[in-house]
XYZ file of C-alpha atoms in Angstrom:
385
model
C -40.397 -22.751 31.020
C -38.133 -24.277 28.407
C -37.934 -27.855 27.220
C -34.174 -27.614 27.687
C -34.527 -27.114 31.454
C -36.873 -30.099 31.644
C -34.367 -32.213 29.710
C -31.599 -31.254 32.128
C -33.678 -32.213 35.153
C -34.803 -35.420 33.443
C -31.178 -36.445 32.951
C -30.658 -36.086 36.700
C -33.786 -38.091 37.501
C -32.974 -40.975 35.172
C -29.576 -41.352 36.853
C -31.358 -42.337 40.071
C -31.898 -46.106 39.745
C -35.262 -46.130 41.472
C -36.359 -49.653 40.552
C -39.252 -50.555 42.860
C -37.192 -53.187 44.677
C -34.666 -50.527 45.716
C -34.738 -47.349 47.794
C -35.867 -44.072 46.232
C -34.494 -41.865 49.029
C -31.721 -40.295 46.953
C -34.201 -39.135 44.326
C -36.651 -37.900 46.960
C -33.798 -35.956 48.570
C -32.994 -34.367 45.209
C -36.624 -33.425 44.596
C -37.086 -32.054 48.099
C -33.934 -29.950 47.841
C -35.064 -28.358 44.582
C -38.574 -27.753 45.892
C -37.370 -26.211 49.155
C -35.081 -23.933 47.150
C -38.265 -22.541 45.570
C -39.719 -21.871 48.998
C -42.011 -24.889 48.992
C -43.332 -26.327 52.236
C -42.424 -30.032 52.103
C -43.852 -33.056 53.924
C -42.118 -36.424 53.698
C -43.823 -39.759 54.431
C -41.962 -43.075 54.563
C -42.832 -46.738 54.390
C -42.336 -49.141 57.301
C -38.767 -49.936 56.247
C -37.737 -46.293 56.107
C -36.149 -46.956 52.709
C -38.986 -45.546 50.596
C -40.488 -42.079 50.771
C -43.043 -39.720 49.272
C -42.668 -35.974 49.191
C -45.649 -33.612 49.175
C -44.783 -29.956 48.603
C -46.776 -26.737 48.402
C -46.007 -23.389 46.810
C -48.127 -20.295 47.283
C -50.726 -19.302 49.854
C -51.516 -21.460 52.879
C -55.180 -22.042 52.152
C -57.516 -24.936 51.259
C -57.766 -26.358 47.755
C -55.296 -25.704 44.989
C -53.919 -27.735 42.115
C -51.778 -30.857 42.480
C -49.202 -32.184 40.017
C -48.476 -35.821 40.794
C -46.077 -38.514 39.627
C -44.385 -41.689 40.868
C -40.631 -41.980 41.287
C -40.218 -45.747 40.884
C -39.498 -47.578 37.638
C -39.675 -51.207 36.528
C -36.527 -53.366 36.300
C -34.219 -53.495 33.276
C -32.945 -57.019 33.993
C -33.046 -59.382 30.990
C -33.912 -56.509 28.641
C -31.755 -55.794 25.607
C -31.008 -52.053 25.729
C -28.941 -50.346 23.046
C -27.825 -47.622 25.495
C -27.363 -47.242 29.242
C -30.918 -47.322 30.683
C -29.909 -45.042 33.553
C -28.403 -42.343 31.401
C -30.498 -40.212 29.071
C -29.514 -40.700 25.446
C -30.938 -38.314 22.849
C -31.308 -39.391 19.254
C -33.823 -38.824 16.456
C -35.966 -36.467 18.540
C -36.331 -38.971 21.382
C -34.978 -39.227 24.919
C -34.073 -42.819 25.816
C -33.782 -44.139 29.368
C -35.674 -46.129 31.979
C -38.507 -43.958 33.216
C -38.305 -41.252 30.569
C -41.980 -41.674 29.692
C -43.124 -43.622 32.778
C -42.995 -41.150 34.331
C -39.973 -39.038 35.143
C -40.542 -36.880 32.075
C -43.619 -35.381 33.708
C -41.837 -34.961 37.043
C -38.992 -33.122 35.310
C -41.446 -30.825 33.540
C -43.306 -30.171 36.807
C -40.080 -29.210 38.585
C -38.945 -26.979 35.719
C -42.383 -25.365 35.747
C -42.179 -24.681 39.487
C -38.887 -22.874 38.988
C -40.548 -20.354 36.649
C -43.121 -19.227 39.199
C -43.088 -16.391 41.704
C -44.697 -18.154 44.662
C -45.690 -14.819 46.239
C -47.962 -14.102 43.271
C -49.833 -17.412 43.204
C -53.551 -16.950 43.787
C -54.024 -20.511 45.039
C -51.735 -23.300 46.272
C -49.726 -25.356 43.801
C -48.968 -28.797 45.200
C -46.493 -31.444 44.070
C -46.764 -35.116 45.043
C -43.995 -37.572 44.158
C -44.555 -41.119 45.392
C -42.894 -44.507 45.793
C -43.916 -48.011 44.642
C -46.628 -47.161 42.139
C -45.448 -50.030 39.949
C -46.085 -52.612 42.665
C -49.517 -51.517 43.842
C -49.586 -47.736 44.319
C -48.299 -48.286 47.852
C -46.762 -44.856 48.274
C -49.850 -43.020 47.079
C -52.001 -44.952 49.542
C -49.721 -43.822 52.368
C -49.713 -40.265 51.042
C -53.476 -40.029 50.644
C -54.031 -41.317 54.173
C -51.565 -38.726 55.483
C -53.248 -35.908 53.557
C -56.634 -36.992 54.872
C -55.368 -36.910 58.462
C -53.896 -33.451 57.887
C -57.088 -32.170 56.256
C -55.268 -31.347 53.011
C -57.541 -31.844 50.006
C -56.515 -30.157 46.748
C -59.315 -29.134 44.392
C -57.699 -30.662 41.305
C -55.074 -33.339 40.668
C -53.233 -33.876 37.394
C -51.517 -37.267 37.326
C -48.892 -37.135 34.590
C -48.836 -40.755 33.423
C -48.012 -41.158 29.720
C -51.206 -40.512 27.737
C -49.645 -38.681 24.739
C -51.109 -35.578 26.394
C -54.635 -36.885 25.887
C -57.108 -36.081 28.655
C -58.017 -39.333 30.407
C -60.956 -39.157 32.786
C -61.344 -42.822 33.669
C -59.611 -46.140 34.174
C -60.467 -49.416 35.851
C -59.211 -50.314 39.298
C -56.772 -53.138 39.926
C -57.367 -55.330 42.970
C -54.917 -58.225 43.395
C -55.138 -60.935 46.055
C -53.493 -64.151 47.190
C -55.883 -66.535 48.984
C -54.302 -69.373 50.989
C -56.000 -72.577 52.136
C -54.649 -74.776 54.938
C -56.251 -78.172 55.565
C -55.110 -81.572 56.820
C -52.924 -83.924 54.823
C -53.409 -87.669 54.692
C -53.402 -90.696 52.434
C -55.495 -90.319 49.292
C -57.190 -93.680 49.961
C -59.041 -92.090 52.897
C -60.145 -88.667 51.612
C -62.750 -88.149 54.359
C -60.062 -88.269 57.036
C -58.288 -85.226 55.651
C -59.131 -81.704 54.523
C -58.068 -81.247 50.922
C -56.959 -77.624 50.584
C -56.770 -77.958 46.798
C -60.416 -78.999 46.616
C -61.551 -76.042 48.698
C -59.403 -73.761 46.571
C -61.210 -75.180 43.524
C -64.584 -74.426 45.106
C -63.387 -70.882 45.822
C -62.361 -70.510 42.182
C -65.805 -71.755 41.184
C -67.371 -68.921 43.179
C -65.041 -66.437 41.467
C -66.192 -67.724 38.081
C -69.834 -67.369 39.148
C -69.092 -63.773 40.089
C -67.395 -63.208 36.733
C -70.699 -64.084 35.040
C -72.695 -61.843 37.388
C -70.331 -58.919 36.817
C -70.932 -59.033 33.069
C -74.621 -58.365 33.700
C -73.722 -55.335 35.857
C -71.853 -53.482 33.115
C -72.939 -49.803 33.020
C -75.162 -49.103 30.031
C -72.961 -46.163 29.073
C -69.697 -48.019 29.782
C -66.677 -46.814 27.800
C -64.160 -49.443 28.888
C -63.242 -52.473 26.822
C -64.629 -54.795 27.997
C -67.260 -52.611 29.704
C -67.670 -54.840 32.764
C -65.540 -55.672 35.787
C -63.239 -58.581 34.952
C -61.934 -61.406 37.152
C -58.771 -63.343 36.365
C -57.316 -66.455 37.993
C -53.602 -65.868 37.608
C -51.991 -68.767 39.470
C -52.993 -71.962 41.305
C -50.596 -73.985 43.430
C -50.775 -76.657 46.099
C -50.268 -80.270 47.043
C -47.191 -82.486 46.895
C -48.142 -85.723 45.064
C -50.934 -87.649 43.354
C -51.612 -89.859 46.379
C -51.416 -87.262 49.162
C -54.324 -85.171 50.374
C -53.200 -81.578 49.776
C -52.803 -79.728 53.063
C -51.995 -76.393 51.418
C -53.154 -74.537 48.332
C -52.942 -71.003 47.051
C -54.876 -68.975 44.484
C -53.539 -65.723 43.035
C -56.320 -63.713 41.414
C -57.353 -60.218 40.487
C -60.335 -58.112 39.516
C -60.450 -54.865 37.573
C -63.546 -52.988 38.716
C -65.302 -50.460 36.505
C -67.217 -49.208 39.550
C -66.615 -49.366 43.287
C -69.863 -51.244 43.904
C -68.559 -54.198 41.885
C -65.484 -54.520 44.082
C -67.715 -54.372 47.162
C -69.952 -57.122 45.733
C -67.033 -59.450 45.007
C -65.404 -58.962 48.400
C -68.608 -59.317 50.414
C -69.789 -62.377 48.450
C -66.471 -64.156 48.895
C -66.258 -63.268 52.593
C -69.758 -64.652 53.155
C -68.952 -67.830 51.186
C -65.784 -68.441 53.197
C -67.397 -67.726 56.566
C -70.627 -69.666 56.123
C -69.720 -72.448 53.715
C -66.079 -73.289 53.057
C -64.512 -72.723 56.472
C -67.201 -74.515 58.526
C -66.895 -77.559 56.257
C -63.115 -77.586 56.626
C -63.122 -77.076 60.377
C -65.778 -79.751 60.922
C -63.020 -82.236 60.047
C -59.975 -80.334 61.321
C -60.502 -77.398 63.660
C -57.204 -75.742 62.714
C -58.070 -75.461 59.023
C -57.922 -71.905 57.738
C -58.472 -69.613 54.781
C -56.476 -66.395 54.745
C -56.194 -63.656 52.184
C -53.495 -61.105 51.452
C -54.292 -57.977 49.496
C -51.311 -57.534 47.176
C -52.761 -54.297 45.796
C -56.050 -52.430 45.940
C -55.766 -49.619 43.417
C -58.956 -47.612 43.141
C -60.296 -46.989 39.668
C -60.824 -43.501 38.309
C -64.539 -43.232 37.651
C -65.663 -40.794 34.952
C -67.738 -38.109 36.660
C -70.381 -35.822 35.207
C -68.740 -32.915 37.011
C -64.945 -32.934 36.931
C -63.132 -29.631 37.298
C -59.783 -31.305 36.544
C -61.064 -32.619 33.227
C -62.456 -29.233 32.278
C -59.270 -27.393 33.250
C -56.858 -29.722 31.436
C -59.057 -29.851 28.351
C -58.876 -26.056 28.245
C -55.107 -26.023 28.816
C -54.408 -28.617 26.099
C -57.124 -27.584 23.661
C -58.520 -31.119 23.699
C -61.900 -31.621 22.064
C -62.677 -34.829 23.899
C -61.621 -37.161 26.663
C -60.940 -40.869 26.913
C -60.513 -43.824 29.231
C -57.624 -46.300 29.460
C -57.085 -49.882 30.570
C -54.021 -49.316 32.745
C -54.320 -48.263 36.380
C -52.850 -45.113 37.967
C -52.867 -43.319 41.307
C -55.681 -41.023 40.151
C -58.466 -43.084 41.721
C -56.857 -42.767 45.139
C -56.953 -38.975 44.886
C -60.532 -39.124 43.619
C -61.501 -41.160 46.692
C -59.955 -38.409 48.841
C -62.437 -35.992 47.276
C -60.163 -34.468 44.633
C -61.233 -33.902 41.033
C -58.634 -35.978 39.197
C -57.456 -36.436 35.631
C -54.618 -38.323 33.938
C -52.605 -36.426 31.351
C -48.898 -36.607 30.638
C -46.220 -36.818 27.968
C -45.217 -40.031 26.217
C -46.987 -43.211 25.224
C -47.788 -46.176 27.453
C -46.703 -48.295 24.474
C -43.091 -47.386 25.295
C -43.374 -48.012 29.041
C -41.678 -51.020 30.684
C -39.834 -51.974 27.487
C -36.168 -52.002 26.513
C -35.163 -48.672 24.973
C -38.033 -46.855 26.642
C -38.219 -43.342 25.231
C -40.001 -40.013 25.429
C -40.422 -37.932 22.305
C -39.114 -34.410 22.814
C -42.225 -33.135 21.051
C -44.323 -34.728 23.790
C -42.228 -33.077 26.490
C -42.701 -29.756 24.701
C -46.484 -30.214 24.680
C -46.398 -30.894 28.419
C -44.329 -27.769 29.043
C -46.783 -25.697 27.011
C -49.713 -27.030 29.072
C -47.951 -26.201 32.335
C -46.993 -22.718 31.111
C -50.661 -22.033 30.417
C -51.496 -23.317 33.882
C -48.916 -20.915 35.316
C -50.579 -17.943 33.683
C -53.867 -18.950 35.310
C -52.308 -19.455 38.724
C -50.637 -16.045 38.572
C -53.950 -14.391 37.882
């Protein structure tokens, strides 16, 4: 596989303006067409609107296991960013490919497609899967749909390589990202008679107090061999809103918060503790005054972390393919944890640097794309026996 072929495909991919707020169907159609031309068996899953889709494709024998190459098709917006070239047209200069999504992460998708076109599917000794998803940037929504679909179909690859930009370093772990909006509805009234109302802002404050208690507890639960920085699960209060005036009892309040678990048990602790606190303390007190008071919660995103495992066939394979002497962990979240939860050995490794992602003049160094192509070529030799 040549870098030139990957560059040509990348130019096509960047031209699809797949900002998360918009449809990705045109790009999915392009990917599906190229994959079917290789003889791949393709499965498409869509969101509730029908305007977003994943494609899961398989080359080679129809048998369990296999290796999965995975990437997301959506990109972040370019609005209010000062680009020096058209963000939806690849511009090459000084050994770099500029364009929205070049490193995050259409460069890997282009390399994966170019790699697939070099293979003789009839000679593959195990399945080679491709998964291209929607809405990773807004909560890994597409991957959650895809993983559920694969589980129902009984499709569980042995190994998944998620090609997020890591500068081709082998990343075996990252924290999860769980984001929530908790809404409180009470009873408004005049501030001179606080006992006659239910102050939603006050109950939101008590809820925040419990979150801060949990933050302290989570620090004490940090794994002794933790490699993250910081090594414990964090909690952040991102936004507080509610009320209308100084002298009015607030009937509504809202808290936007998140946690970034280093281990699944921490997320379970936070959720169960809060649910118990709401059910047995906050809500009874609110409803004792006004029976229609409520506390509701919306999960904006629940992105599973990728937990470093003692045994990880994906880590071992990619380390061999890249010649890496060690592995690392990162702070940013990916879809890898969702595949790990499915029972797949997962790793994150792809071309480009996260430092260039989401910025104006996002770029991918051609040298990085070349390193990715070399890794995939070595993988091809293994798959062909």
